[in-house]
Every structure is written in C-alpha cells, then in structure tokens.
Coordinates of C-alpha atoms in Angstrom, one line a residue:
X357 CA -86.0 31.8 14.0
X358 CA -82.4 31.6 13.2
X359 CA -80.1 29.4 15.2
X360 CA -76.7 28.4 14.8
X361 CA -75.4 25.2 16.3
X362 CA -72.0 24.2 17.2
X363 CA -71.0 20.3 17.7
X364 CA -67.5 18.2 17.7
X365 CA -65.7 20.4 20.9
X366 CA -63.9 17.8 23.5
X367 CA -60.9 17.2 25.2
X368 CA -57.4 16.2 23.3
X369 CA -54.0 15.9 23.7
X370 CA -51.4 17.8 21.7
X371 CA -51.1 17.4 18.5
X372 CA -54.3 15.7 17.8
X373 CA -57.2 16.7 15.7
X374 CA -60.6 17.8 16.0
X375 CA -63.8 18.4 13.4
X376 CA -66.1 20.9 14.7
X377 CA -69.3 21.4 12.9
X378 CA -71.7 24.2 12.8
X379 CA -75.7 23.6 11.2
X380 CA -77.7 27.0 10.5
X381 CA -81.6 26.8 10.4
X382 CA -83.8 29.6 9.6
X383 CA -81.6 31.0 7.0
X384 CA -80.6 30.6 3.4
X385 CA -77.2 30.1 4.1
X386 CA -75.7 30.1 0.7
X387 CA -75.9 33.4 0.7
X388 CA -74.2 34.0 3.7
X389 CA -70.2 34.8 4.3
X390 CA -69.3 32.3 7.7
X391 CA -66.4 32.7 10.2
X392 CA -65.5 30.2 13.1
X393 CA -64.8 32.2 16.3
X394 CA -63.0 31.7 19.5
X395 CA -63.0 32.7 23.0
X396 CA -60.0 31.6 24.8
X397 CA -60.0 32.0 29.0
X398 CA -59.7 35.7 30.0
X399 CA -59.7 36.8 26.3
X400 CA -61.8 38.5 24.2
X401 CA -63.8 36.8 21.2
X402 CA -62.1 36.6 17.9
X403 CA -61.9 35.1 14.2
X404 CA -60.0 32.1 13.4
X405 CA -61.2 31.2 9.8
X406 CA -63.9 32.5 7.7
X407 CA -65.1 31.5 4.2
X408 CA -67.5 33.3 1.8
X409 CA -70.1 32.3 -0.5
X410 CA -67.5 31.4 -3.4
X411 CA -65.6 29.3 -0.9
X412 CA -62.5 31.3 -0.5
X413 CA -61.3 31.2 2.9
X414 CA -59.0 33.3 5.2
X415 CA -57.1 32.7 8.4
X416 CA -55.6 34.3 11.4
X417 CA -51.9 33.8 11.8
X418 CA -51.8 31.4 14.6
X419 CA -54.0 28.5 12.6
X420 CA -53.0 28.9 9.2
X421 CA -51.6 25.4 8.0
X422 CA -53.3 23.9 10.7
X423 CA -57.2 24.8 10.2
X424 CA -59.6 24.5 7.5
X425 CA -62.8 26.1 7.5
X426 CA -65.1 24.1 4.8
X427 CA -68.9 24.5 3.8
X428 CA -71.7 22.1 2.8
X429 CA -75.0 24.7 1.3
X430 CA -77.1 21.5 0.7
X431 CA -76.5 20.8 4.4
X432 CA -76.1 24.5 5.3
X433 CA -73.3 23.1 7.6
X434 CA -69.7 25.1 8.6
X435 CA -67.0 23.3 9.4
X436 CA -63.7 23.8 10.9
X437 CA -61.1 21.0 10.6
X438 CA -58.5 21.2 13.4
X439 CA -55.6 19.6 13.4
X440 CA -51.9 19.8 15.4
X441 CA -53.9 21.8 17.9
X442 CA -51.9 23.2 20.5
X443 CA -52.9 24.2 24.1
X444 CA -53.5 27.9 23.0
X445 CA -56.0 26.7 20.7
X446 CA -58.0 25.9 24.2
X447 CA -61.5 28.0 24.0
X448 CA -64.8 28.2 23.2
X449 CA -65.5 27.9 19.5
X450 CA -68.6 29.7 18.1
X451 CA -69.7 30.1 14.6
X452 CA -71.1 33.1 13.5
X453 CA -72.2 35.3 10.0
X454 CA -68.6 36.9 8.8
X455 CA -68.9 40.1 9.9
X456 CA -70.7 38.3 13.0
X457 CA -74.5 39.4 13.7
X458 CA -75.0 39.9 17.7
X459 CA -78.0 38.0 18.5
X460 CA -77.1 35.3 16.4
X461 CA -74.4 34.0 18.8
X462 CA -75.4 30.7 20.2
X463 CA -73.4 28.7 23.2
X464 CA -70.7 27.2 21.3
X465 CA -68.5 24.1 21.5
X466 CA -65.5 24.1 24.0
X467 CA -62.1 22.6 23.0
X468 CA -59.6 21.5 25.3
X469 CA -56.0 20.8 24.2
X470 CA -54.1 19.1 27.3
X471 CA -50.0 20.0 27.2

C-alpha cells in the first residue's frame, strides 16, 4: 500500500521559516518525479515546487527565491524548505507524484502564516 505522509505544518509569523517533510512507503521512489502542493482557503489545489528524479526542480511564481523543494532517495523523503513565508502562503500543503496520482493524496500538513 502506498502512503504519502506530510509532517512540519504549524503556525508562524511573517517572515519566518518552515521545513515540511513528506516520507513515501510502498514505492520505489527514486524513480518517481515529486511536487509539493497547496490548497489555500476557498482555492483550488495547486503546485508550488516539484523536482524530478535528476534533482532539477521548478517553481511557481509566487515562491521562487523563497522555497526549495529537496529529496533524500535513501530516505525516500520530499522536502520543502519555506522561508520568508507570507500570509498567502497560508494552506494545506500536500505532496503528491508530479503529475499528481488521485488516490495517492493523503491529509496533508496545514501552514499558518499570521500578518
């Protein structure tokens, strides 16, 4: 059975940082392209980073210079690194396969970023 869990969501103030973390079981991993995801109130789902199996990484406008998405294979972990976060960046952050794989979504971390 394949699960994905997320870890590392809480509640910060402006400007501060946050390390979520995202540990895949029942999979290979290595072999698998990765995206962090979020869900911000009243929005729809989408992608914030992803990385593929070589490492290189892409970003959506609003995070780039602030995020970094990073992998671990030998501990088939995802990260994202947040920093300067901003209230918009307030959401539920999932991780997911890059293009994302429907049952494979699992409850996600919530981050709160207070004005």
């Amino acid at each position: 059975q394949v699960q994905l869990m997320e870890s590392g969501g809480d509640l910060v103030q402006a400007g501060g940082s946050l390390r979520l973390a995202c540990r895949v079981s029942g999979r290979a991993f290595r072999f698998d392209a990765m995206a962090w995801y979020r869900q911000a109130p009243g929005k729809d789902r989408e992608s914030v980073a992803r990385i593929d199996i070589g490492g290189r990484t892409g970003y959506a406008d609003d995070v780039k210079g602030r995020f970094t998405i990073s992998r671990d294979n030998a501990e088939k972990t995802v990260y994202l690194q947040m920093n300067s976060l901003k209230p918009e960046d307030t959401g539920v952050y999932y991780c997911n396969l890059h293009p994302p794989i429907r049952h494979f979504w699992h409850q996600g971390t919530q981050v709160t970023v207070s004005s």
